[in-house]
Coordinates of C-alpha atoms and ligand atoms in Angstrom, one line a residue:
M24 CA -50.5 9.1 -56.6
R25 CA -48.9 6.6 -58.9
S26 CA -45.1 6.1 -58.7
L27 CA -43.8 6.0 -62.3
A28 CA -40.5 5.2 -63.9
L29 CA -39.1 5.7 -67.3
G30 CA -37.4 3.0 -69.4
V31 CA -36.0 2.5 -72.8
D32 CA -35.4 -0.7 -74.7
L33 CA -32.8 -0.2 -77.4
G34 CA -32.6 -3.1 -79.9
G35 CA -30.8 -3.4 -83.2
T36 CA -34.0 -2.9 -85.2
N37 CA -36.3 -0.8 -82.9
A38 CA -36.2 1.5 -80.0
R39 CA -39.0 1.8 -77.4
A40 CA -39.6 4.2 -74.5
A41 CA -42.2 3.5 -71.9
I42 CA -43.5 4.9 -68.6
V43 CA -43.9 2.0 -66.1
D44 CA -45.9 1.9 -62.9
R45 CA -43.3 1.0 -60.2
D46 CA -45.9 -0.8 -58.1
S47 CA -47.7 -3.0 -60.6
G48 CA -45.2 -3.1 -63.6
E49 CA -48.0 -1.9 -65.9
I50 CA -46.8 0.0 -69.0
V51 CA -48.7 3.2 -68.7
S52 CA -47.5 4.7 -72.0
S53 CA -45.2 3.4 -74.7
H54 CA -43.8 4.6 -78.0
K55 CA -41.7 2.6 -80.5
A56 CA -39.9 3.4 -83.7
M57 CA -37.7 1.5 -86.2
H58 CA -34.2 2.9 -86.6
Q59 CA -33.7 4.8 -89.9
D60 CA -30.1 5.6 -89.1
R61 CA -28.1 3.6 -86.6
S62 CA -25.4 6.3 -86.0
P63 CA -25.1 7.1 -82.2
A64 CA -26.2 10.7 -82.8
A65 CA -29.3 9.6 -84.8
V66 CA -30.2 6.9 -82.2
V67 CA -29.9 9.5 -79.4
E68 CA -32.4 11.7 -81.3
T69 CA -34.8 8.8 -81.9
V70 CA -34.7 7.7 -78.3
A71 CA -35.1 11.3 -77.0
R72 CA -38.1 11.8 -79.3
L73 CA -39.7 8.5 -78.1
V74 CA -39.2 9.5 -74.5
L75 CA -40.8 12.9 -75.0
E76 CA -43.7 11.2 -76.9
A77 CA -44.2 8.7 -74.1
L78 CA -44.2 11.6 -71.6
G79 CA -46.3 13.9 -73.7
G80 CA -49.8 13.0 -72.6
H81 CA -48.9 12.9 -68.9
G82 CA -47.6 16.4 -68.5
L83 CA -44.2 15.1 -67.3
D84 CA -40.6 15.9 -68.2
P85 CA -37.7 13.5 -68.1
G86 CA -36.2 15.3 -65.0
S87 CA -39.2 14.4 -62.9
F88 CA -38.2 10.7 -63.0
G89 CA -34.7 11.4 -61.5
R90 CA -33.3 8.9 -64.0
V91 CA -33.9 7.0 -67.2
G92 CA -33.0 3.3 -67.4
V93 CA -31.9 1.8 -70.8
G94 CA -31.5 -1.8 -71.9
V95 CA -29.1 -2.0 -74.9
A96 CA -28.7 -5.0 -77.2
G97 CA -25.0 -5.2 -76.7
Q98 CA -22.2 -5.4 -74.2
C99 CA -22.4 -2.5 -71.8
L100 CA -19.9 -1.2 -69.4
G101 CA -22.6 -0.8 -66.7
R102 CA -22.4 2.4 -64.8
T103 CA -20.0 4.2 -67.2
G104 CA -22.7 4.3 -69.8
V105 CA -20.4 3.0 -72.5
V106 CA -21.7 0.5 -75.0
L107 CA -18.6 -1.6 -75.7
C108 CA -19.9 -3.6 -78.6
A109 CA -23.4 -3.7 -80.2
P110 CA -23.1 -5.7 -83.5
N111 CA -26.7 -5.1 -84.5
L112 CA -26.3 -1.3 -84.2
G113 CA -22.8 -1.4 -85.6
W114 CA -21.4 0.3 -82.5
R115 CA -18.1 -0.1 -80.6
D116 CA -17.1 2.0 -77.6
V117 CA -20.1 4.4 -77.9
P118 CA -20.7 6.6 -74.7
F119 CA -24.4 6.3 -75.2
G120 CA -25.3 6.9 -71.6
A121 CA -23.5 10.2 -71.5
L122 CA -24.9 11.3 -75.0
L123 CA -28.5 10.5 -73.9
A124 CA -28.1 12.1 -70.5
A125 CA -26.8 15.3 -72.1
R126 CA -29.7 15.3 -74.6
L127 CA -32.4 14.7 -72.0
A128 CA -30.7 16.5 -69.1
V129 CA -31.3 13.6 -66.8
P130 CA -29.0 10.8 -65.5
V131 CA -29.1 7.7 -67.6
R132 CA -28.3 4.1 -66.4
I133 CA -27.6 1.5 -69.1
A134 CA -27.4 -2.3 -69.0
N135 CA -27.5 -5.2 -71.4
D136 CA -31.0 -5.8 -72.6
L137 CA -31.1 -9.3 -71.3
S138 CA -30.1 -8.1 -67.9
T139 CA -33.0 -5.6 -67.9
A140 CA -35.3 -8.4 -69.2
A141 CA -34.2 -10.6 -66.3
W142 CA -34.8 -7.8 -63.9
G143 CA -38.3 -7.2 -65.4
E144 CA -39.1 -10.9 -65.0
R145 CA -37.8 -10.8 -61.4
R146 CA -40.0 -7.8 -60.5
F147 CA -43.2 -8.7 -62.3
G148 CA -42.8 -12.0 -64.3
A149 CA -41.5 -15.5 -64.2
A150 CA -38.8 -14.8 -61.6
R151 CA -41.1 -13.0 -59.2
G152 CA -40.4 -14.2 -55.7
F153 CA -37.1 -15.9 -56.7
D154 CA -33.9 -14.4 -55.3
D155 CA -31.8 -16.6 -57.5
A156 CA -32.9 -16.9 -61.1
V157 CA -31.4 -17.0 -64.6
L158 CA -33.0 -15.9 -67.8
V159 CA -31.6 -17.7 -70.8
F160 CA -32.5 -16.1 -74.1
V161 CA -32.3 -17.8 -77.5
G162 CA -33.6 -15.7 -80.3
S163 CA -31.9 -13.7 -83.0
G164 CA -29.0 -13.6 -80.5
V165 CA -28.2 -15.6 -77.4
G166 CA -27.5 -14.4 -73.9
S167 CA -28.6 -14.5 -70.3
G168 CA -29.5 -12.2 -67.4
L169 CA -28.5 -13.2 -63.8
I170 CA -30.5 -12.5 -60.6
L171 CA -28.3 -13.4 -57.7
G172 CA -29.2 -12.9 -54.1
G173 CA -32.3 -10.8 -55.2
R174 CA -30.3 -8.4 -57.2
L175 CA -29.3 -8.0 -60.8
H176 CA -25.8 -9.2 -61.1
D177 CA -23.9 -7.2 -63.7
G178 CA -20.4 -8.0 -62.7
H179 CA -17.1 -6.1 -62.3
R180 CA -17.5 -4.0 -65.5
G181 CA -21.2 -4.6 -66.2
L182 CA -20.5 -7.5 -68.6
A183 CA -21.9 -10.5 -66.6
G184 CA -24.4 -12.8 -68.3
E185 CA -22.8 -13.0 -71.8
L186 CA -23.7 -16.6 -72.2
G187 CA -23.8 -16.3 -76.0
H188 CA -20.1 -15.6 -76.0
V189 CA -19.0 -18.5 -74.0
K190 CA -16.8 -20.6 -76.2
V191 CA -18.1 -24.0 -77.2
R192 CA -15.6 -25.1 -79.8
P193 CA -11.8 -25.6 -79.6
L194 CA -10.1 -22.7 -81.3
R195 CA -7.5 -24.9 -82.9
G196 CA -7.9 -28.1 -85.0
G197 CA -11.2 -27.3 -86.7
A198 CA -12.9 -24.3 -88.1
P199 CA -14.9 -22.7 -85.4
R200 CA -17.7 -20.4 -86.7
Q201 CA -17.2 -16.7 -86.3
C202 CA -19.7 -14.8 -84.0
G203 CA -21.1 -11.4 -84.5
C204 CA -18.9 -10.2 -81.7
G205 CA -15.9 -11.0 -83.9
E206 CA -14.6 -14.0 -81.9
L207 CA -14.6 -17.6 -82.9
G208 CA -16.5 -20.6 -81.5
C209 CA -19.1 -18.7 -79.4
L210 CA -22.3 -20.4 -78.3
E211 CA -24.3 -17.7 -80.2
A212 CA -22.4 -18.6 -83.5
Y213 CA -24.0 -22.1 -83.3
T214 CA -27.4 -21.5 -81.7
S215 CA -28.9 -18.1 -82.5
G216 CA -31.7 -17.9 -85.0
M217 CA -29.6 -15.8 -87.4
N218 CA -26.7 -18.1 -87.2
I219 CA -28.8 -21.3 -87.5
A220 CA -30.4 -19.9 -90.6
A221 CA -27.1 -18.8 -92.1
R222 CA -25.6 -22.2 -91.5
V223 CA -28.5 -24.1 -93.0
R224 CA -28.4 -21.8 -96.1
E225 CA -24.7 -22.6 -96.5
E226 CA -25.1 -26.3 -96.1
L227 CA -28.1 -26.5 -98.5
T228 CA -26.2 -24.4 -101.0
A229 CA -23.3 -26.9 -100.7
G230 CA -25.6 -29.8 -101.5
A231 CA -27.0 -31.0 -98.2
S232 CA -30.4 -32.8 -98.7
S233 CA -33.2 -31.8 -96.4
R234 CA -37.0 -31.3 -96.3
V235 CA -36.2 -27.7 -95.3
L236 CA -35.7 -27.0 -99.0
E237 CA -39.2 -28.2 -99.8
L238 CA -40.7 -26.3 -96.9
V239 CA -39.2 -23.0 -98.1
Q240 CA -40.1 -24.0 -101.7
G241 CA -36.5 -23.5 -102.8
D242 CA -36.3 -19.9 -101.5
L243 CA -33.3 -19.9 -99.1
S244 CA -34.2 -16.5 -97.8
R245 CA -37.1 -18.1 -96.0
V246 CA -34.9 -20.6 -94.0
S247 CA -35.3 -20.1 -90.3
A248 CA -35.0 -22.1 -87.1
T249 CA -38.8 -22.6 -87.1
V250 CA -38.6 -24.3 -90.5
V251 CA -35.9 -26.6 -89.3
D252 CA -38.1 -27.4 -86.3
T253 CA -41.0 -28.3 -88.7
A254 CA -38.6 -30.5 -90.7
H255 CA -37.5 -32.2 -87.5
A256 CA -41.1 -32.9 -86.5
A257 CA -41.5 -34.6 -89.9
G258 CA -38.5 -36.9 -89.2
D259 CA -36.0 -35.1 -91.5
S260 CA -32.5 -36.5 -90.9
Y261 CA -30.6 -33.3 -91.7
A262 CA -32.8 -31.4 -89.1
R263 CA -32.3 -34.3 -86.6
A264 CA -28.5 -34.0 -86.8
L265 CA -28.6 -30.3 -86.6
W266 CA -31.0 -30.2 -83.7
E267 CA -29.0 -32.8 -81.9
E268 CA -25.9 -30.6 -82.1
V269 CA -27.7 -27.3 -81.2
S270 CA -29.7 -28.8 -78.3
D271 CA -26.6 -30.4 -76.9
L272 CA -24.8 -27.0 -76.9
L273 CA -27.7 -25.2 -75.4
G274 CA -28.6 -27.9 -72.8
N275 CA -24.9 -28.1 -71.8
A276 CA -24.7 -24.3 -71.4
I277 CA -27.8 -24.1 -69.3
A278 CA -26.7 -27.0 -67.2
S279 CA -23.3 -25.4 -66.6
V280 CA -24.9 -22.1 -65.5
V281 CA -27.2 -24.0 -63.1
T282 CA -24.3 -26.1 -61.8
L283 CA -22.2 -22.9 -61.3
L284 CA -24.8 -20.6 -59.8
N285 CA -27.4 -22.8 -58.2
P286 CA -30.5 -20.8 -59.2
A287 CA -34.0 -21.8 -58.1
R288 CA -35.5 -20.9 -61.5
V289 CA -34.4 -20.9 -65.1
I290 CA -36.5 -18.7 -67.4
L291 CA -36.5 -19.4 -71.1
G292 CA -37.0 -16.5 -73.5
G293 CA -36.6 -15.7 -77.2
G294 CA -38.2 -16.8 -80.4
V295 CA -36.0 -19.8 -81.1
I296 CA -36.4 -21.6 -77.8
L297 CA -40.1 -20.6 -77.4
G298 CA -41.0 -20.9 -81.1
C299 CA -39.4 -24.3 -81.7
P300 CA -41.1 -27.0 -79.6
E301 CA -39.0 -29.9 -81.0
L302 CA -35.7 -28.0 -80.2
R303 CA -37.0 -27.0 -76.7
G304 CA -37.8 -30.6 -75.8
L305 CA -34.3 -31.7 -76.8
V306 CA -32.6 -28.8 -75.0
L307 CA -34.5 -29.7 -71.8
S308 CA -33.4 -33.4 -72.1
A309 CA -29.8 -32.3 -72.6
F310 CA -30.0 -30.0 -69.7
E311 CA -31.4 -32.7 -67.4
A312 CA -28.7 -35.1 -68.5
K313 CA -25.9 -32.7 -67.9
V314 CA -26.8 -30.6 -64.9
S315 CA -25.1 -31.6 -61.6
R316 CA -27.5 -33.8 -59.6
S317 CA -27.1 -31.7 -56.5
A318 CA -27.7 -28.4 -58.3
A319 CA -30.7 -29.8 -60.1
V320 CA -32.7 -30.3 -57.0
G321 CA -35.6 -27.9 -56.8
V322 CA -34.8 -26.0 -60.0
T323 CA -37.9 -25.1 -62.0
V324 CA -37.8 -24.2 -65.7
E325 CA -40.4 -21.7 -66.9
R326 CA -41.1 -19.6 -70.0
A327 CA -40.7 -15.9 -69.8
F328 CA -44.0 -14.3 -68.9
L329 CA -43.5 -10.7 -70.1
G330 CA -42.3 -11.3 -73.6
D331 CA -41.0 -8.1 -75.3
D332 CA -42.2 -6.0 -72.4
A333 CA -39.6 -7.5 -70.0
G334 CA -36.7 -5.4 -71.2
V335 CA -38.4 -2.0 -71.0
I336 CA -40.0 -2.8 -67.6
G337 CA -36.7 -3.9 -66.2
A338 CA -34.9 -0.9 -67.6
A339 CA -37.3 1.5 -66.0
L340 CA -37.0 -0.3 -62.7
L341 CA -33.2 -0.7 -62.7
E342 CA -31.6 -0.1 -59.3
Ligands
ZN430 ZN1 -19.4 -14.0 -79.6

């Protein structure tokens, strides 16, 4: 008989529940919905409905799994079940684990969604067979998941891996950009897809000249990191300066993580780093230039294998 696990991926836009085969990582059944209402009570109801739908055709109930694992797009206080801060859901200090556990009558374990994605990649993806691996995600947000000594490392309070909120600008003597977390000068404020697009819109509105404006046919709502990458490939000087700055920050951050933790594998995930080949090349060059020579020996950089499935697979298989 198959050994199954139940996982949930809770993002700012969608929630997804899936039954996962513990031995193969195969998603046996999966249901997804867009949030209509992001209040904690409404999200609990949405997730509970998705779980019951995923279980429906299999004659199973949540209790038969012993536990549900949830990856949340936000800072999570690990085993307490509290979501400390989830900007895309508009949550602060929400006891989501307890609310969902009460609704489903089964224990719930929550973790940051990039931690669950890293764990999914460790079990059945690009980090399979690697006891020390780091997933670096650059998409609408920025973050990382850490596999150390074969285990998911979630830190003292469950907050490990928040690479997007490492500060990359001095707080005084300048005007560091504000991050979605509320703090100033975070890596994410300079390098996430949303923040890159916001910055480019600001600078074009203020009169900067770039091919980006032609590529979006003057419609600033269409500005994205992908468009900047296209402009870069065409030799646009605005895009060149921006990508030089962004790639230096990302390459430096990845180099620092590798120097600090000595992983054998770095996995790149997220639409910005995977969808922008020009930027990715520059990030890898900056990484190679800045990583400590000794820590760089034997490190391989690979793309995430599991894409959007990593989070829900890892959530289901959380230990
Ligand atoms: Zn931040």
